[in-house]
Coordinates of C-alpha atoms and ligand atoms in Angstrom, one line a residue:
M13 CA -3.1 21.2 0.7
K14 CA -3.1 17.2 -0.2
Q15 CA -4.8 18.5 -3.8
L16 CA -1.8 21.0 -4.0
R17 CA 1.0 18.3 -3.3
N18 CA -0.9 15.9 -5.8
N19 CA -0.5 18.8 -8.5
V20 CA 3.0 19.3 -7.8
I21 CA 3.7 15.7 -7.9
R22 CA 1.8 15.4 -11.2
A23 CA 3.6 18.5 -12.8
G24 CA 6.9 16.8 -11.5
L25 CA 6.3 13.4 -13.0
G26 CA 5.4 15.2 -16.1
A27 CA 8.2 17.8 -16.1
L28 CA 10.6 14.8 -15.5
Y29 CA 9.1 12.9 -18.5
F30 CA 9.0 15.8 -20.9
S31 CA 12.3 17.0 -20.3
G32 CA 13.7 13.7 -20.9
A33 CA 15.8 14.1 -17.3
H34 CA 14.7 10.8 -16.3
H35 CA 17.0 9.2 -18.9
L36 CA 19.6 11.3 -17.5
L37 CA 19.1 10.3 -14.0
R38 CA 18.8 6.9 -14.7
P39 CA 22.3 5.6 -14.1
L40 CA 22.7 7.7 -11.0
L41 CA 19.1 6.8 -9.2
S42 CA 17.8 3.7 -10.6
G43 CA 19.4 1.4 -8.4
V44 CA 19.8 -2.3 -8.6
G45 CA 15.4 -2.7 -8.5
A46 CA 12.5 -1.9 -7.3
I47 CA 9.4 -3.0 -5.1
F48 CA 6.1 -2.1 -6.2
M49 CA 3.3 -1.4 -3.8
L50 CA -0.4 -1.9 -4.7
H51 CA -3.6 -2.2 -3.2
H52 CA -6.9 -2.9 -5.2
V53 CA -6.5 -3.7 -8.6
R54 CA -9.9 -3.8 -10.4
P55 CA -11.7 -2.0 -13.3
A56 CA -12.3 1.6 -12.6
R57 CA -15.3 2.9 -11.4
E58 CA -17.9 5.4 -12.5
A59 CA -18.5 7.5 -9.4
V60 CA -16.7 11.3 -9.3
F61 CA -16.0 10.9 -5.3
Q62 CA -13.3 8.5 -5.1
P63 CA -11.2 9.8 -2.4
N64 CA -9.3 6.4 -1.9
R65 CA -8.6 6.2 -5.8
H66 CA -4.7 6.1 -5.5
L67 CA -5.2 2.9 -3.4
E68 CA -6.5 1.2 -6.6
V69 CA -5.0 0.5 -10.3
T70 CA -6.8 -1.1 -13.0
P71 CA -5.9 -4.4 -14.6
E72 CA -4.9 -2.2 -17.6
F73 CA -2.2 -0.4 -15.9
L74 CA -1.0 -3.4 -14.1
R75 CA -0.5 -4.8 -17.5
A76 CA 1.4 -1.7 -19.2
T77 CA 3.5 -1.8 -16.1
L78 CA 4.4 -5.6 -16.4
C79 CA 4.7 -4.7 -20.1
H80 CA 7.4 -2.2 -19.3
L81 CA 9.2 -4.0 -17.1
R82 CA 9.4 -7.0 -19.6
S83 CA 10.5 -4.6 -22.4
R84 CA 13.5 -3.2 -20.3
D85 CA 14.5 -6.8 -19.5
I86 CA 14.1 -6.3 -15.8
D87 CA 13.7 -9.6 -14.0
I88 CA 10.3 -10.2 -11.6
I89 CA 10.9 -11.8 -8.9
S90 CA 9.6 -13.2 -5.6
M91 CA 10.4 -11.7 -2.3
D92 CA 12.4 -14.8 -1.0
E93 CA 14.8 -14.1 -4.5
L94 CA 14.7 -10.5 -3.7
H95 CA 16.1 -11.1 -0.1
E96 CA 18.4 -13.5 -1.6
R97 CA 19.8 -11.3 -4.5
L98 CA 20.5 -8.4 -1.9
V99 CA 22.3 -10.5 0.6
Q100 CA 24.4 -12.6 -2.1
G101 CA 25.4 -8.6 -3.8
R102 CA 23.9 -10.3 -6.8
F103 CA 23.2 -7.1 -9.2
D104 CA 24.1 -8.4 -12.7
R105 CA 20.4 -8.1 -13.6
R106 CA 17.8 -5.5 -12.7
F107 CA 15.0 -6.7 -10.7
A108 CA 11.6 -5.8 -9.4
A109 CA 8.9 -7.4 -7.0
F110 CA 5.1 -7.0 -7.0
T111 CA 3.7 -6.5 -3.3
L112 CA 0.0 -6.2 -2.9
D113 CA -1.2 -4.6 0.6
D114 CA -4.2 -5.9 2.9
G115 CA -5.8 -8.7 1.3
Y116 CA -8.3 -7.7 -1.1
R117 CA -10.3 -10.4 -3.1
D118 CA -9.8 -8.2 -6.4
N119 CA -6.1 -9.2 -5.8
L120 CA -7.3 -12.8 -6.8
D121 CA -9.9 -11.7 -9.5
Y122 CA -7.8 -9.3 -11.3
A123 CA -3.7 -9.4 -10.4
L124 CA -3.2 -13.0 -10.0
P125 CA -4.4 -13.7 -13.8
L126 CA -2.2 -10.8 -15.3
L127 CA 0.6 -11.7 -13.1
R128 CA 0.3 -15.5 -14.3
E129 CA 0.2 -14.7 -17.7
F130 CA 3.6 -12.8 -17.2
D131 CA 4.6 -15.5 -15.3
A132 CA 5.6 -13.0 -12.5
P133 CA 5.6 -13.6 -9.0
L134 CA 3.6 -11.7 -6.1
A135 CA 3.5 -11.0 -2.1
V136 CA 0.2 -10.3 -0.8
Y137 CA 0.4 -9.0 2.8
V138 CA -2.7 -9.9 4.6
A139 CA -3.8 -8.0 8.0
S140 CA -5.4 -11.1 9.6
D141 CA -8.4 -9.1 11.2
F142 CA -9.4 -8.5 7.5
A143 CA -9.1 -12.1 6.4
E144 CA -11.3 -12.9 9.5
G145 CA -14.1 -10.6 8.1
T146 CA -14.0 -8.2 11.3
G147 CA -11.2 -5.7 10.0
R148 CA -11.7 -2.2 10.1
L149 CA -11.1 -0.6 7.1
W150 CA -11.8 2.8 8.3
W151 CA -10.5 5.1 5.1
T152 CA -13.2 2.8 2.9
A153 CA -15.8 3.3 5.8
L154 CA -15.2 7.0 5.7
E155 CA -15.7 7.1 1.7
A156 CA -19.2 5.3 2.5
V157 CA -20.4 7.7 5.0
I158 CA -19.6 10.7 2.8
A159 CA -20.9 9.4 -0.5
K160 CA -24.1 8.7 1.1
T161 CA -24.9 11.7 2.8
E162 CA -25.1 15.6 2.1
Q163 CA -23.8 16.7 5.3
V164 CA -21.7 15.1 7.9
D165 CA -22.4 16.2 11.5
V166 CA -19.2 15.1 13.8
R167 CA -17.8 16.1 17.3
V168 CA -14.0 17.2 16.6
G169 CA -12.2 17.9 20.0
N170 CA -14.6 20.7 21.5
S171 CA -16.3 21.7 18.2
A172 CA -19.6 20.4 16.4
L173 CA -18.9 20.7 12.8
R174 CA -21.1 20.3 10.3
L175 CA -19.4 19.7 6.8
D176 CA -20.5 20.0 3.5
A177 CA -21.0 16.8 1.5
T178 CA -23.4 18.3 -1.4
T179 CA -21.1 18.2 -4.3
P180 CA -18.2 15.8 -5.4
A181 CA -15.7 18.8 -4.6
A182 CA -17.3 19.0 -1.0
K183 CA -17.3 15.3 -0.4
Q184 CA -13.5 15.7 -1.0
A185 CA -12.8 18.7 1.3
T186 CA -15.0 16.8 3.9
F187 CA -13.0 13.6 3.6
D188 CA -9.6 15.1 3.5
R189 CA -10.7 16.9 6.8
L190 CA -11.9 13.6 8.5
H191 CA -9.2 11.8 7.3
D192 CA -6.5 14.0 8.5
W193 CA -8.6 14.2 11.9
L194 CA -8.8 10.3 12.4
R195 CA -5.1 9.5 11.2
A196 CA -4.1 12.3 14.1
L197 CA -5.8 10.8 17.1
P198 CA -3.5 9.9 19.8
G199 CA -4.4 6.0 19.7
E200 CA -6.0 3.0 18.0
H201 CA -8.9 3.1 20.7
D202 CA -9.7 6.7 19.7
L203 CA -9.6 6.1 15.8
A204 CA -12.0 2.8 16.5
R205 CA -14.4 4.8 18.6
E206 CA -15.0 8.0 16.3
I207 CA -15.2 5.7 12.8
E208 CA -17.6 3.4 14.9
A209 CA -19.8 6.4 15.6
L210 CA -19.7 7.8 12.3
C211 CA -20.5 4.4 10.8
T212 CA -23.6 4.1 13.4
T213 CA -24.9 7.5 12.8
Y214 CA -24.8 7.0 8.9
D215 CA -25.6 3.4 9.3
V216 CA -22.4 2.1 7.4
D217 CA -21.9 -1.7 8.2
M218 CA -17.9 -1.7 8.6
A219 CA -17.6 -5.5 8.6
A220 CA -19.7 -5.9 5.7
L221 CA -17.4 -3.8 4.0
C222 CA -14.7 -5.7 5.2
R223 CA -16.3 -9.0 3.9
S224 CA -17.1 -8.1 0.7
L225 CA -13.5 -6.3 0.1
C226 CA -11.2 -8.7 1.4
L227 CA -10.2 -12.2 1.0
S228 CA -11.4 -15.0 3.3
W229 CA -9.2 -17.4 5.1
A230 CA -10.5 -20.1 2.4
E231 CA -9.8 -17.5 -0.6
V232 CA -5.9 -16.6 1.0
K233 CA -5.6 -20.4 1.1
T234 CA -6.7 -20.7 -2.5
F235 CA -4.2 -17.8 -3.5
A236 CA -1.4 -19.2 -1.3
A237 CA -1.5 -22.5 -3.4
D238 CA -0.3 -20.9 -6.7
P239 CA 3.3 -21.0 -6.8
L240 CA 3.7 -17.5 -7.9
V241 CA 2.1 -16.4 -4.4
T242 CA 3.8 -15.3 -0.9
I243 CA 1.4 -14.3 1.8
G244 CA 3.0 -12.0 4.1
A245 CA 1.9 -10.2 7.4
H246 CA 0.5 -7.2 7.8
S247 CA -0.6 -6.9 11.4
V248 CA -3.3 -8.4 13.1
S249 CA -5.7 -5.1 13.1
H250 CA -3.9 -2.9 10.7
C251 CA -3.1 -0.5 13.3
N252 CA -0.2 2.3 13.3
L253 CA 2.7 0.2 15.0
A254 CA 4.5 3.4 16.0
K255 CA 1.6 4.6 17.8
V256 CA 1.0 1.7 20.0
A257 CA 3.0 0.4 23.2
E258 CA 6.0 -1.6 22.2
D259 CA 4.7 -5.1 23.9
V260 CA 1.3 -4.5 21.6
A261 CA 3.2 -3.7 18.5
A262 CA 5.2 -6.7 19.2
Q263 CA 2.1 -9.1 19.6
E264 CA 0.5 -7.2 16.5
I265 CA 3.3 -8.6 14.5
A266 CA 3.8 -12.2 16.1
T267 CA 0.0 -13.0 16.3
S268 CA -0.9 -11.9 12.5
R269 CA 2.1 -14.1 11.4
A270 CA 0.8 -17.1 13.4
R271 CA -2.6 -16.8 12.6
I272 CA -1.5 -17.0 8.7
E273 CA 1.2 -19.7 9.4
Q274 CA -2.1 -21.5 10.9
A275 CA -4.1 -21.0 8.0
L276 CA -1.8 -22.0 5.3
Q277 CA 0.7 -24.3 7.4
R278 CA 3.7 -22.8 6.0
P279 CA 6.3 -20.1 7.4
V280 CA 5.6 -16.5 6.8
L281 CA 9.0 -14.6 6.4
H282 CA 7.9 -11.1 4.7
L283 CA 6.1 -8.2 6.6
A284 CA 4.5 -4.7 5.5
Y285 CA 4.1 -2.3 8.0
P286 CA 0.3 -1.0 8.1
Y287 CA 0.4 2.5 6.5
G288 CA 4.3 2.2 6.2
D289 CA 5.5 5.8 6.5
R290 CA 7.9 7.4 8.9
E291 CA 4.6 8.1 11.3
A292 CA 4.0 4.3 11.4
A293 CA 7.2 2.5 10.8
G294 CA 10.6 3.6 12.6
M295 CA 13.7 2.3 14.2
R296 CA 11.5 0.7 16.8
E297 CA 9.2 -1.1 14.5
F298 CA 12.2 -2.2 12.1
G299 CA 14.0 -3.9 15.4
L300 CA 10.8 -5.7 16.2
A301 CA 10.3 -7.0 12.7
A302 CA 14.2 -8.3 12.6
T303 CA 13.8 -9.8 16.0
A304 CA 10.9 -11.7 14.9
G305 CA 13.0 -12.9 12.2
F306 CA 11.3 -11.7 9.1
K307 CA 13.8 -11.6 5.9
T308 CA 12.1 -8.6 4.6
A309 CA 10.0 -5.9 5.9
V310 CA 8.5 -3.2 3.6
T311 CA 7.5 0.1 4.3
T312 CA 5.7 3.0 1.8
R313 CA 8.6 5.3 2.3
P314 CA 9.4 6.1 -1.6
G315 CA 12.7 4.9 -3.1
M316 CA 14.5 2.5 -5.3
L317 CA 16.6 -0.4 -3.9
F318 CA 20.6 -0.1 -3.9
A319 CA 23.2 -2.6 -2.7
D320 CA 23.2 -0.7 0.7
N321 CA 19.5 -1.8 1.6
A322 CA 21.1 -5.3 2.3
A323 CA 22.0 -3.8 5.7
H324 CA 18.3 -2.7 6.1
M325 CA 16.2 -5.6 5.6
T326 CA 13.3 -4.5 7.5
A327 CA 13.1 -1.1 6.3
L328 CA 12.9 -1.5 2.5
P329 CA 11.3 1.1 0.7
R330 CA 9.0 0.8 -2.2
V331 CA 7.6 2.6 -5.3
S332 CA 3.9 2.8 -5.3
L333 CA 1.6 2.4 -8.5
N334 CA -0.6 5.1 -7.5
G335 CA -4.4 5.3 -9.0
N336 CA -4.1 8.8 -9.4
Y337 CA -1.2 8.5 -12.1
Q338 CA -2.1 5.6 -14.0
D339 CA -0.6 7.0 -17.7
A340 CA 1.8 4.6 -18.9
R341 CA 4.2 7.6 -19.6
I342 CA 5.1 7.7 -16.1
L343 CA 6.6 4.2 -16.2
P344 CA 9.9 5.1 -17.5
V345 CA 10.0 7.8 -14.6
L346 CA 9.3 5.2 -12.3
T347 CA 12.0 2.6 -13.1
S348 CA 14.3 5.3 -13.7
G349 CA 14.3 6.1 -9.8
A350 CA 13.7 9.9 -10.7
A351 CA 10.2 9.8 -9.3
T352 CA 11.1 8.5 -5.9
A353 CA 14.4 10.3 -5.5
M354 CA 12.2 13.8 -6.1
W355 CA 9.7 12.6 -3.4
N356 CA 12.9 12.1 -1.1
G357 CA 14.8 15.4 -1.9
F358 CA 17.2 13.1 -4.1
R359 CA 18.6 11.0 -1.0
R360 CA 19.2 7.8 -1.9
I361 CA 18.7 5.8 0.9
A362 CA 15.8 6.6 3.8
A363 CA 16.0 3.6 6.3
A364 CA 16.5 5.7 9.5
Ligands
ZN16 ZN1 -2.5 -1.6 4.5

């Protein structure tokens, strides 16, 4: 199912590019700017089984994106400035902001040098447990479990399942099955219990994965010292905020921010909702972020920015730089707004 959707989107992007329709749609859909969303930035890896590949782009693709924006004379600005331009209605020049979620060390190693080269600001949203070295990167842990075994024995509800993991295709199918199951579990505790059980059975050290991939507090501080860098909050535990009680969600937001402010000795004014889709961030979360005083909060809902987004500053859409589509030919489609409009069924704003 996921593969089918990916194929449709891929065909869609290709069709948009080759038909040239994105040129025609641009005045209508490109809006005033865009916020790009990234996760890992690192060199491509050899393994065939890479179910989380959508969460990483290569430094070369990031460079191509930066070159494309510069060639279009699009301003690359910080989230503070983006907030200011939206508030003031200053749209004489188109703009883009770069945001990187979770707080991965490769952001410091690969993204920062490139962004410096282009004098381009970036925002990194840190989940405080990740910087603490105790984060639950369950999607990475699930990949590690399936990568190292030929079958996964797991109890899903009342049935004991034995899932094939002998070939890359079988591993992918097993990953999709378990990923969907884990994300659909009723509570964060259920997710924690099940992924920890899998890690114990298949001898995967989730804390070690976290420490090897994520910026430590010392590294976050180093990162933040660069004037191009804004550090934002991304909750404490990277939980689905919409699935927890309201006081817990408020606590996740407030505590992560306090922890980062304590480490950096500066205010944290920007937030990214973990997962950030409709099932993870809705009206309640947008309100919590506004009440907490964040200037902006970003979702993972696809979309360009329009003047109207100024009225929904804690429900901002983004444009994903998705590792599955690292082809420089899609960049004009992405910046035309045609791709996100396609994903939204050609609605401009999806803030409710
Ligand atoms: Zn995240």
